[in-house]
Coordinates of C-alpha atoms in Angstrom, one line a residue:
M1 CA 35.0 9.6 -32.7
T2 CA 34.8 6.1 -31.2
I3 CA 31.9 3.7 -31.8
K4 CA 31.0 4.4 -28.0
Q5 CA 31.1 8.1 -28.3
F6 CA 29.2 8.1 -31.8
K7 CA 26.5 5.9 -30.3
Y8 CA 25.9 8.3 -27.2
S9 CA 26.1 11.3 -29.5
L10 CA 23.4 9.9 -31.7
L11 CA 21.3 8.8 -28.8
V12 CA 21.3 12.4 -27.3
F13 CA 20.5 13.8 -30.5
I14 CA 17.6 11.6 -31.3
I15 CA 16.3 11.2 -27.9
P16 CA 16.0 14.7 -26.3
L17 CA 13.8 13.2 -23.5
A18 CA 16.9 11.7 -22.1
I19 CA 18.3 15.2 -21.4
F20 CA 17.0 16.7 -18.3
G21 CA 16.5 20.7 -17.6
Q22 CA 19.6 22.8 -17.3
N23 CA 18.6 25.2 -14.4
V24 CA 20.2 24.2 -11.0
S25 CA 17.3 23.3 -8.8
L26 CA 16.7 21.1 -5.7
F27 CA 17.4 17.5 -6.3
Q28 CA 17.1 15.9 -2.8
Q29 CA 16.9 17.1 0.9
F30 CA 18.1 15.3 4.1
N31 CA 17.2 16.2 7.7
G32 CA 19.0 14.9 10.6
R33 CA 22.5 14.4 11.8
F34 CA 23.9 14.9 8.6
D35 CA 27.1 16.4 6.7
F36 CA 28.6 16.2 3.4
T37 CA 32.0 16.1 1.5
F38 CA 33.3 15.8 -2.2
I39 CA 36.0 13.6 -3.7
G40 CA 37.0 13.6 -7.3
N41 CA 39.7 14.4 -9.7
T42 CA 40.4 16.1 -13.1
L43 CA 41.5 14.3 -16.4
N44 CA 43.5 17.2 -17.6
P45 CA 47.3 16.8 -17.0
D46 CA 47.5 20.6 -16.8
E47 CA 45.3 23.5 -17.0
N48 CA 44.1 23.8 -20.6
T49 CA 45.4 27.6 -20.9
N50 CA 48.9 26.2 -20.4
M51 CA 48.8 23.4 -22.8
A52 CA 51.0 23.5 -25.9
V53 CA 49.0 20.7 -27.3
P54 CA 45.6 19.3 -26.3
E55 CA 46.2 16.3 -23.9
I56 CA 43.6 14.6 -21.5
N57 CA 43.7 11.3 -19.7
T58 CA 41.0 8.6 -19.6
S59 CA 41.1 7.9 -15.7
S60 CA 42.0 9.4 -12.5
S61 CA 41.9 8.8 -8.7
A62 CA 40.8 10.1 -5.6
T63 CA 40.7 8.9 -1.9
L64 CA 37.9 9.0 0.3
N65 CA 38.6 9.3 4.3
L66 CA 35.7 9.6 6.3
N67 CA 35.9 9.6 10.0
P68 CA 35.3 6.1 11.7
N69 CA 31.6 7.2 13.1
D70 CA 30.8 8.8 9.6
V71 CA 28.3 6.3 7.9
V72 CA 27.3 7.0 4.1
E73 CA 23.7 7.8 3.5
K74 CA 24.0 8.9 -0.2
A75 CA 26.6 9.1 -2.7
Y76 CA 26.1 10.8 -6.2
L77 CA 28.4 10.5 -9.0
Y78 CA 28.9 13.4 -11.6
W79 CA 31.2 13.3 -14.6
A80 CA 31.7 16.0 -17.1
G81 CA 33.6 17.1 -20.1
C82 CA 33.9 18.9 -23.5
G83 CA 32.0 17.4 -26.3
P84 CA 28.4 15.7 -26.7
G85 CA 29.5 13.3 -23.9
D86 CA 30.6 9.7 -22.9
F87 CA 28.1 8.0 -21.1
E88 CA 29.8 4.6 -20.4
V89 CA 32.3 4.7 -17.6
S90 CA 33.7 2.6 -14.8
L91 CA 34.3 3.3 -11.1
N92 CA 36.6 1.0 -9.5
N93 CA 36.0 -1.4 -12.5
T94 CA 32.2 -1.4 -12.0
A95 CA 30.4 -0.3 -15.2
I96 CA 28.5 3.1 -14.6
T97 CA 25.7 4.4 -17.1
P98 CA 23.9 7.7 -16.2
E99 CA 20.5 8.1 -14.8
R100 CA 20.3 11.7 -15.9
I101 CA 22.2 13.7 -18.6
F102 CA 22.6 17.7 -18.4
Q103 CA 24.1 19.3 -21.5
Y104 CA 25.1 22.8 -22.4
Q105 CA 25.9 24.4 -25.8
R106 CA 27.2 27.7 -26.7
T107 CA 28.7 29.6 -29.7
S108 CA 32.1 31.4 -29.6
N109 CA 33.8 32.9 -32.5
G110 CA 31.3 31.5 -34.9
N111 CA 31.8 27.9 -33.7
V112 CA 29.5 25.6 -31.7
F113 CA 30.8 24.1 -28.5
D114 CA 29.1 21.2 -26.6
Y115 CA 29.6 20.2 -23.1
F116 CA 27.9 17.6 -20.9
S117 CA 27.6 16.3 -17.2
A118 CA 26.2 12.8 -16.2
F119 CA 24.7 11.6 -13.1
S120 CA 24.5 8.2 -11.4
D121 CA 23.6 7.1 -7.9
I122 CA 26.2 5.0 -6.6
T123 CA 25.4 4.7 -2.9
N124 CA 25.7 1.1 -2.9
I125 CA 29.3 1.3 -4.2
V126 CA 30.5 3.6 -1.7
Q127 CA 28.8 1.9 1.1
T128 CA 30.4 -1.3 0.2
T129 CA 33.8 0.2 -0.6
G130 CA 34.1 2.7 2.4
N131 CA 37.2 4.6 2.8
G132 CA 40.0 4.2 0.2
L133 CA 40.8 4.9 -3.4
Y134 CA 38.3 5.5 -6.1
T135 CA 39.3 5.4 -9.6
L136 CA 37.1 6.6 -12.5
S137 CA 38.0 5.1 -16.0
D138 CA 37.0 4.6 -19.4
L139 CA 36.0 8.3 -19.8
D140 CA 37.4 9.0 -23.1
L141 CA 37.1 12.6 -24.6
N142 CA 40.1 12.4 -26.9
D143 CA 37.9 12.9 -30.1
W144 CA 36.8 16.1 -28.9
I145 CA 39.6 18.0 -27.3
T146 CA 41.5 19.2 -30.2
Y147 CA 38.3 21.0 -31.5
H148 CA 37.7 22.5 -27.9
F149 CA 41.6 23.4 -27.6
Q150 CA 40.9 26.1 -29.9
N151 CA 38.8 27.7 -27.5
S152 CA 40.7 26.4 -24.4
T153 CA 37.6 24.6 -23.2
N154 CA 39.2 21.2 -23.6
F155 CA 38.6 19.5 -20.0
G156 CA 37.2 16.5 -18.4
G157 CA 36.6 15.2 -14.8
W158 CA 34.5 13.6 -12.2
A159 CA 33.3 14.1 -8.7
I160 CA 31.2 12.2 -5.9
A161 CA 29.0 14.2 -3.6
I162 CA 28.6 12.2 -0.4
V163 CA 26.0 12.7 2.4
Y164 CA 26.9 11.2 5.4
K165 CA 25.4 10.6 8.9
N166 CA 26.9 10.7 12.3
N167 CA 25.2 10.7 15.6
N168 CA 27.4 13.2 17.2
L169 CA 26.6 15.8 14.7
P170 CA 24.0 18.4 15.3
F171 CA 20.6 18.3 13.5
N172 CA 21.2 19.6 9.9
Q173 CA 19.4 20.1 6.8
I174 CA 21.4 19.0 3.7
N175 CA 20.0 20.2 0.2
V176 CA 21.5 18.9 -2.9
Y177 CA 20.8 21.0 -6.1
D178 CA 22.0 20.0 -9.6
G179 CA 21.8 21.3 -13.2
L180 CA 24.3 22.8 -15.5
Q181 CA 24.2 26.7 -15.8
A182 CA 27.3 28.8 -16.9
V183 CA 29.1 32.1 -17.3
P184 CA 30.1 34.3 -18.7
T185 CA 28.7 36.7 -18.2
T186 CA 26.4 36.1 -15.2
I187 CA 24.3 33.5 -13.7
S188 CA 21.7 33.7 -10.9
I189 CA 20.6 30.7 -9.1
T190 CA 17.9 30.7 -6.3
L191 CA 18.4 28.0 -3.7
D192 CA 15.0 27.5 -2.2
S193 CA 13.4 25.0 0.3
L194 CA 15.8 26.4 3.2
N195 CA 14.7 26.7 6.7
I196 CA 17.1 28.7 8.4
V197 CA 16.8 28.8 12.4
D198 CA 20.5 28.8 13.1
N199 CA 23.3 30.0 10.8
Q200 CA 26.0 28.8 12.8
N201 CA 28.4 26.6 10.8
A202 CA 26.5 26.8 7.8
K203 CA 28.2 26.0 4.7
I204 CA 27.8 25.5 0.8
G205 CA 29.8 23.3 -1.7
F206 CA 30.1 23.5 -5.4
I207 CA 31.1 21.0 -8.2
A208 CA 32.2 23.2 -11.0
W209 CA 33.8 22.7 -14.4
E210 CA 36.1 24.5 -16.7
G211 CA 37.3 27.4 -14.3
D212 CA 40.7 28.7 -14.8
K213 CA 43.4 29.8 -12.4
N214 CA 44.9 32.5 -14.6
I215 CA 41.6 33.9 -15.8
Q216 CA 40.1 36.4 -13.2
V217 CA 38.4 39.2 -14.9
N218 CA 35.6 40.6 -13.0
E219 CA 35.0 37.2 -11.6
T220 CA 33.0 37.1 -8.3
L221 CA 31.0 34.6 -6.5
S222 CA 28.3 35.9 -3.9
I223 CA 25.4 34.6 -1.8
N224 CA 22.7 37.2 -1.2
S225 CA 25.0 40.1 -2.9
I226 CA 27.7 39.3 -0.2
P227 CA 31.0 38.1 -2.1
L228 CA 32.5 34.6 -0.8
E229 CA 36.2 33.9 -0.4
N230 CA 38.1 30.8 1.0
L231 CA 41.6 32.0 1.4
P232 CA 44.4 31.2 0.3
L233 CA 42.6 28.7 -2.3
N234 CA 39.8 30.9 -3.4
P235 CA 40.2 34.7 -3.4
V236 CA 37.2 36.9 -3.7
N237 CA 38.0 37.7 -7.4
N238 CA 38.7 34.2 -8.7
A239 CA 36.5 31.7 -6.9
F240 CA 36.6 28.9 -9.7
N241 CA 40.3 28.4 -10.2
G242 CA 41.0 24.6 -10.1
T243 CA 40.9 23.8 -6.6
N244 CA 39.8 21.4 -4.0
S245 CA 39.2 23.0 -0.5
I246 CA 38.7 19.6 1.1
T247 CA 42.4 18.4 0.5
N248 CA 43.7 22.0 -0.2
D249 CA 44.8 21.2 -3.7
D250 CA 45.3 23.6 -6.3
S251 CA 45.9 21.6 -9.1
L252 CA 42.4 20.3 -9.9
Y253 CA 42.8 21.5 -13.5
N254 CA 39.9 23.3 -14.8
M255 CA 37.3 21.8 -12.2
D256 CA 36.6 22.9 -8.6
L257 CA 35.3 21.0 -5.4
D258 CA 35.0 24.1 -3.2
I259 CA 33.3 24.5 0.2
Y260 CA 32.6 27.8 1.8
D261 CA 31.6 29.2 5.1
I262 CA 28.3 31.1 4.7
Q263 CA 27.0 31.8 8.2
N264 CA 27.5 35.5 7.7
T265 CA 25.6 35.4 4.4
I266 CA 22.3 34.1 5.5
Q267 CA 20.0 35.1 8.2
I268 CA 17.8 33.2 10.6
G269 CA 14.1 32.9 9.1
D270 CA 15.5 32.8 5.4
T271 CA 13.7 30.2 3.3
S272 CA 16.0 30.9 0.2
A273 CA 19.3 32.4 -0.9
L274 CA 20.4 33.7 -4.1
I275 CA 23.6 32.6 -5.6
Q276 CA 25.4 34.9 -8.4
L277 CA 28.3 34.2 -10.5
R278 CA 30.0 37.1 -12.5
S279 CA 32.6 36.6 -14.9
G280 CA 34.1 38.7 -17.6
Q281 CA 36.1 36.1 -19.4
D282 CA 36.3 32.7 -17.6
F283 CA 33.7 30.1 -19.0
V284 CA 32.6 28.3 -15.7
M285 CA 29.7 25.8 -15.5
I286 CA 28.1 25.0 -12.0
N287 CA 26.9 21.4 -12.2
T288 CA 26.2 20.7 -8.3
I289 CA 25.5 22.9 -5.2
V290 CA 25.2 21.4 -1.5
T291 CA 24.2 23.4 1.6
K292 CA 24.5 22.6 5.1
L293 CA 22.3 24.5 7.5
N294 CA 21.7 24.0 11.2
S295 CA 17.9 23.6 10.9
Q296 CA 16.1 22.3 14.0
M297 CA 12.6 21.9 13.0
P298 CA 10.0 19.1 13.2
D299 CA 8.3 17.8 10.2
A300 CA 4.7 16.6 11.1
Q301 CA 3.2 14.0 8.8
I302 CA 0.2 11.8 8.8
A303 CA -1.0 8.7 7.2
I304 CA -4.5 7.1 7.1
D305 CA -3.3 3.4 7.8
E306 CA -6.7 1.6 7.7
V307 CA -10.4 2.3 7.6
A308 CA -12.6 -0.2 9.0
I309 CA -16.2 -0.1 7.6
R310 CA -19.1 -2.5 8.7
C311 CA -21.8 -3.8 6.5
N312 CA -24.9 -1.7 6.5
S313 CA -23.3 0.9 8.9
R314 CA -22.3 4.6 8.5
E315 CA -19.6 4.1 11.4
I316 CA -16.2 3.9 10.3
N317 CA -13.2 3.2 12.5
V318 CA -9.8 5.1 11.3
Q319 CA -6.6 4.0 12.3
Y320 CA -3.9 6.5 11.5
T321 CA -0.1 7.2 12.2
S322 CA 1.4 10.7 13.0
S323 CA 5.2 10.8 12.3
N324 CA 8.1 13.1 12.5
F325 CA 10.2 11.7 9.6
D326 CA 13.3 13.5 8.0
A327 CA 13.0 16.0 10.9
T328 CA 15.7 17.8 12.9
K329 CA 13.7 18.4 16.1
A330 CA 11.0 16.5 17.9
L331 CA 7.5 17.3 17.5
S332 CA 5.6 18.7 20.3
A333 CA 2.6 16.9 21.9
N334 CA -1.1 17.8 21.3
V335 CA -0.6 19.0 17.7
P336 CA -4.1 19.3 16.2
I337 CA -5.3 16.9 13.5
A338 CA -8.3 18.1 11.3
I339 CA -10.6 15.8 9.7
Y340 CA -12.3 16.6 6.4
V341 CA -15.1 15.1 4.6
N342 CA -15.1 16.1 0.9
D343 CA -12.9 18.9 1.8
V344 CA -15.4 20.3 4.5
F345 CA -14.2 20.3 8.2
F346 CA -15.8 17.5 10.1
A347 CA -14.1 16.7 13.1
S348 CA -10.7 17.1 15.1
T349 CA -8.3 15.3 17.3
Q350 CA -4.6 15.6 18.2
T351 CA -1.5 13.9 19.0
Q352 CA -1.0 12.6 22.3
N353 CA 2.7 12.7 23.1
Q354 CA 5.9 14.4 22.1
I355 CA 7.3 12.4 18.8
A356 CA 10.9 12.0 18.4
V357 CA 13.1 12.5 15.1
N358 CA 12.0 9.8 12.8
G359 CA 9.5 8.5 15.4
T360 CA 5.6 7.7 15.0
E361 CA 2.7 7.8 17.2
S362 CA -0.6 5.6 16.3
G363 CA -4.0 6.8 17.0
T364 CA -7.6 5.7 16.3
I365 CA -10.8 7.5 15.9
V366 CA -14.6 6.4 15.3
L367 CA -16.6 8.8 13.0
Q368 CA -20.2 8.6 12.4
I369 CA -20.9 9.8 9.1
P370 CA -24.4 11.4 8.6
V371 CA -26.8 10.1 5.9
E372 CA -26.5 13.4 4.2
I373 CA -23.1 12.5 2.8
P374 CA -23.4 10.4 -0.1
S375 CA -21.2 7.3 -0.7
P376 CA -18.4 7.3 -1.9
F377 CA -16.8 10.2 -0.4
N378 CA -13.3 11.6 0.3
L379 CA -11.7 11.3 3.8
K380 CA -8.7 13.7 4.6
F381 CA -6.7 13.9 7.6
V382 CA -4.3 17.0 8.0
I383 CA -1.9 17.1 10.8
D384 CA -0.9 20.6 12.2
D385 CA -4.3 21.9 11.1
N386 CA -6.7 23.6 13.7
G387 CA -9.6 23.2 11.3
N388 CA -9.3 26.4 9.2
G389 CA -6.2 25.5 7.4
Q390 CA -3.7 27.1 10.0
G391 CA -1.1 25.3 11.9
I392 CA 0.5 26.0 15.1
V393 CA 4.0 24.3 14.5
E394 CA 6.8 25.7 12.2
E395 CA 7.9 22.8 10.2
I396 CA 10.6 22.0 7.6
L397 CA 7.8 21.4 5.1
E398 CA 4.4 22.6 5.1
D399 CA 3.0 20.8 2.1
N400 CA 3.3 16.9 3.4
N401 CA 0.7 17.2 6.1
T402 CA -2.2 15.5 4.4
S403 CA -3.5 11.9 3.9
T404 CA -6.7 11.0 2.0
N405 CA -8.7 8.1 1.4
N406 CA -11.8 7.4 -0.7
I407 CA -14.4 5.7 1.3
T408 CA -17.4 3.6 0.0
F409 CA -19.8 2.2 2.5
I410 CA -20.7 -1.5 2.3
Q411 CA -24.6 -1.7 1.8
S412 CA -26.2 -5.3 1.3
T413 CA -29.0 -5.6 -1.2
E414 CA -32.3 -7.0 -0.2
L415 CA -32.5 -11.0 -0.5
Q416 CA -35.6 -12.5 -1.9
P417 CA -36.7 -14.9 0.8
P418 CA -36.8 -18.6 -0.5
S419 CA -40.0 -20.6 -0.5
D420 CA -41.2 -22.1 2.6
I421 CA -40.7 -25.9 2.5
T422 CA -43.5 -28.5 3.3
S423 CA -42.9 -32.1 4.5
C424 CA -45.1 -34.8 5.7
N425 CA -46.0 -34.7 9.5
E426 CA -44.2 -37.4 11.2
G427 CA -45.9 -36.8 14.5
L428 CA -46.5 -34.2 16.8
G429 CA -45.5 -31.5 14.1
A430 CA -42.1 -33.3 13.5
G431 CA -40.7 -33.6 9.9
T432 CA -37.6 -34.2 7.7
F433 CA -36.5 -31.4 5.4
D434 CA -34.0 -30.9 2.4
F435 CA -33.2 -27.4 1.8
S436 CA -29.7 -28.1 0.3
N437 CA -30.7 -26.6 -3.1
Y438 CA -31.3 -23.2 -1.5
E439 CA -27.5 -23.1 -1.0
N440 CA -26.8 -22.2 -4.6
S441 CA -30.1 -20.8 -5.5
I442 CA -29.8 -17.9 -3.0
K443 CA -26.4 -16.7 -3.7
Q444 CA -25.8 -13.3 -5.4
S445 CA -22.4 -14.2 -6.6
P446 CA -20.6 -17.9 -7.0
T447 CA -18.2 -17.1 -4.4
D448 CA -20.9 -16.2 -1.7
V449 CA -20.9 -18.2 1.4
V450 CA -24.3 -19.4 2.4
T451 CA -25.0 -20.8 5.9
F452 CA -28.4 -21.6 7.8
Y453 CA -29.2 -21.0 11.4
L454 CA -32.0 -21.8 13.9
N455 CA -32.3 -18.2 15.2
I456 CA -31.0 -14.7 14.5
D457 CA -28.7 -14.5 17.2
D458 CA -26.7 -17.4 16.0
L459 CA -26.7 -16.0 12.5
L460 CA -25.3 -12.6 13.7
N461 CA -22.6 -14.3 16.0
N462 CA -21.7 -16.9 13.4
T463 CA -22.4 -19.8 16.0
N464 CA -24.1 -23.1 15.6
P465 CA -24.8 -23.2 11.9
I466 CA -27.1 -26.0 10.7
L467 CA -24.7 -28.7 9.2
D468 CA -27.1 -31.3 7.7
I469 CA -29.2 -29.3 5.5
G470 CA -30.0 -32.3 3.1
N471 CA -31.6 -34.3 5.9
F472 CA -32.7 -31.8 8.6
K473 CA -35.0 -33.0 11.4
A474 CA -37.5 -30.6 12.8
A475 CA -38.7 -31.7 16.1
T476 CA -41.8 -29.5 15.8
T477 CA -43.2 -27.0 13.2
P478 CA -43.8 -24.6 12.0
M479 CA -40.0 -23.6 12.3
S480 CA -38.2 -20.6 10.8
I481 CA -34.6 -21.1 9.3
F482 CA -32.5 -18.1 9.1
V483 CA -30.1 -17.7 5.9
K484 CA -26.8 -15.9 5.9
V485 CA -25.1 -14.8 2.4
D486 CA -21.7 -13.5 3.0
N487 CA -19.5 -12.0 0.1
G488 CA -16.6 -11.5 2.5
N489 CA -17.3 -7.7 2.8
C490 CA -20.9 -7.7 3.8
F491 CA -23.6 -10.3 4.5
Q492 CA -27.4 -10.3 3.9
F493 CA -29.9 -12.4 5.7
T494 CA -33.5 -13.6 5.1
S495 CA -35.7 -16.5 6.3
F496 CA -38.1 -19.2 5.4
Q497 CA -40.1 -21.6 7.2
L498 CA -40.5 -25.4 7.5
K499 CA -44.0 -26.8 7.6
T500 CA -45.7 -30.0 8.0
I501 CA -48.9 -31.3 6.4
K502 CA -51.0 -34.5 7.3
C503 CA -49.9 -36.9 4.4
R504 CA -51.8 -39.9 3.4
P505 CA -50.6 -42.6 5.9
I506 CA -48.2 -45.3 4.6
V507 CA -49.3 -48.8 5.3
Y508 CA -46.7 -51.6 5.7
N509 CA -48.9 -54.6 5.2
Y510 CA -46.7 -57.4 6.6
V511 CA -46.5 -58.5 10.3
S512 CA -44.2 -61.0 11.4
A513 CA -45.1 -61.3 15.0
N514 CA -42.0 -63.3 16.3
N515 CA -40.4 -60.8 18.4
D516 CA -37.4 -60.7 16.1
G517 CA -37.4 -56.9 16.0
T518 CA -38.3 -56.6 12.4
N519 CA -42.1 -56.0 11.5
D520 CA -43.2 -57.3 14.8
T521 CA -46.2 -54.9 14.5
F522 CA -48.6 -53.6 12.0
T523 CA -47.0 -50.3 11.1
I524 CA -48.7 -47.2 9.2
K525 CA -46.1 -44.4 8.9
G526 CA -47.5 -40.9 9.3
L527 CA -50.8 -42.3 11.5
Q528 CA -50.0 -41.8 15.2
D529 CA -49.7 -38.4 16.6
V530 CA -50.9 -37.1 13.1
F531 CA -54.4 -38.1 13.2
F532 CA -55.2 -38.0 16.7
N533 CA -59.0 -39.2 16.2
F534 CA -58.2 -42.2 13.8
K535 CA -60.0 -45.6 14.3
L536 CA -58.3 -48.8 13.1
E537 CA -59.9 -52.2 12.8
I538 CA -58.4 -55.4 11.9
Y539 CA -60.8 -58.3 10.4
N540 CA -60.0 -61.8 9.5
R541 CA -60.7 -63.3 6.2
W542 CA -64.5 -64.2 7.2
G543 CA -65.1 -60.6 8.2
K544 CA -64.7 -61.2 12.0
L545 CA -63.3 -58.2 14.0
V546 CA -60.3 -59.3 15.9
W547 CA -58.7 -55.9 17.0
I548 CA -59.5 -52.3 17.5
G549 CA -57.0 -49.4 18.0
N550 CA -56.7 -45.7 18.1
N551 CA -54.1 -43.1 18.6
N552 CA -53.9 -44.2 22.4
T553 CA -53.3 -47.9 21.7
P554 CA -49.8 -49.5 20.5
N555 CA -49.5 -51.0 17.3
W556 CA -51.1 -54.3 16.7
D557 CA -48.9 -57.1 17.3
G558 CA -50.9 -59.9 15.7
K559 CA -52.9 -60.7 18.7
A560 CA -56.6 -60.8 19.1
T561 CA -58.3 -58.5 21.3
N562 CA -61.9 -58.9 20.3
G563 CA -64.3 -61.7 19.0
I564 CA -64.1 -65.5 19.4
I565 CA -60.3 -65.5 20.5
L566 CA -59.7 -63.4 23.5
N567 CA -57.3 -62.6 25.8
N568 CA -54.7 -61.4 23.3
A569 CA -54.3 -64.9 22.0
E570 CA -52.2 -65.1 19.0
I571 CA -54.0 -65.4 15.7
T572 CA -53.1 -67.7 12.9
D573 CA -51.0 -66.9 10.2
G574 CA -52.7 -65.6 7.1
T575 CA -54.3 -62.6 5.3
Y576 CA -56.4 -60.2 7.4
F577 CA -58.2 -56.9 6.3
Y578 CA -57.9 -53.2 7.9
S579 CA -60.4 -50.5 8.1
L580 CA -58.8 -47.1 8.8
E581 CA -61.0 -44.2 9.7
L582 CA -58.9 -40.9 9.8
N583 CA -61.8 -38.8 10.9
D584 CA -60.2 -35.7 9.3
D585 CA -61.8 -33.4 7.1
D586 CA -58.9 -33.8 4.5
Y587 CA -59.5 -37.7 4.3
P588 CA -63.4 -38.1 4.9
E589 CA -63.4 -41.6 3.3
P590 CA -62.0 -44.7 5.3
L591 CA -59.0 -46.2 4.0
Y592 CA -59.3 -50.2 3.4
G593 CA -56.7 -52.9 2.5
Y594 CA -55.1 -56.0 3.6
L595 CA -52.1 -57.2 5.5
F596 CA -50.5 -60.6 5.9
V597 CA -49.5 -62.2 9.1
G598 CA -46.8 -64.6 9.1
R599 CA -44.3 -66.1 11.6

């Protein structure tokens, strides 16, 4: 045994999970303008029953010759032989390792015999290479053929099952089944997932191993109890006899690539077929079965694409796509679509137009979910469902009509209103306010976005936000400021008020009175248009009144309007005194102070 073979024998022994089930079952299905073929070759230089000494090759070749309009859709490589297996091979000098492994073991005359098959998807290789010669190499079974020679089961070979598309073909359904089942004496394989609406040109293909031309003891291959034959290559009593019915070759020693016409063995309406192989002596292993049926049927499918949920709303807008993928017939218009909420029928709609093969149709529906339905809930769309689980369209598959989505409503939590802000009245209720610290303090999360608005309409429409929140000028108060906190999914809002109070006036006690634009008048901040009934008097150093003012007079500009000096004459530089009566309940006592006049 070579190092490579020992390594993989040990791998198969130690890691049984790498070995897949043996029963032949559906592996892949194709619906459309498809057909299939096989290529492959044996490694046996002769049929093993004719060998004087055991011999086997490590490589062999076969030619792919598709028509110009045939486009390779899928290509599956199978290689097989006696022994525990060789799982490092090459195809056209490209190293191949298996994606799946099949194994079979039997006891004959007290001896245990192992057989294997391996699978790899080589679609990219065949699509790139196209027509031409394919050589499988490095399949070395020499360490096991002597042991198997005693039982005449020394063999090896390879095959590629190719599914191709051609727009000139009718709509067909191609089913690929694989596994590893063997006779003698009998095996039964049920091919399910069939949808037979027309049995014209129906066919079935087999990749089988170890059949012998000269052993035909009670050997029959039948479908639905009807024996198959393909003369002259495959007589009814010797189906697996080392032949390739694609190339009409009868020297495919100890392997078979055979395709049979089965239109008379199946009936319209069948959803399955029973294959039975009987043999009184010949040891035959079925690895792969491919069927082609003219199956013109649609396949309605649906997908919920997007569910738009509004903040603090139980209305949802659902966008969905109805499709007819992998079908062989257009889907008619007006196919019902049932909508379920928590598996209870809730509403319905329907497709609008006929949907072509591999075509789609987009739709949208607005649903108002009652408050009785808790959040989250399960939303389910089912196409070809009239609301009670029944459909109106006969489809290829009936179990792919559903799309579900778990829906959670977006509900905002109530915000705690921030405190109102108070500032000094700057006149007629105007004030300057700083609420920049609210931007962080009101957040629910560090990523929240906080914006401020003058009215609720701007907040809801995201228009005219307040930009200068650190030095906001309110023309009049009280004023409401509306706050929006947005987390990207939902927003909350609240408000607070800006208020002004009558602060103690601030006296600027220097008057230059030289018309230079600076300190030209006696300024008291927070007095005019705040204390409407104030009385301001200016006295010289000897206590003589020189000026009287109120809310209706301009600021004092250093000129006398009372006393000895009249007619707004300028007073001399020096220190003067003021008396300010605010006449306000909050400030009952007059304010006194001095000021300096200098030019």
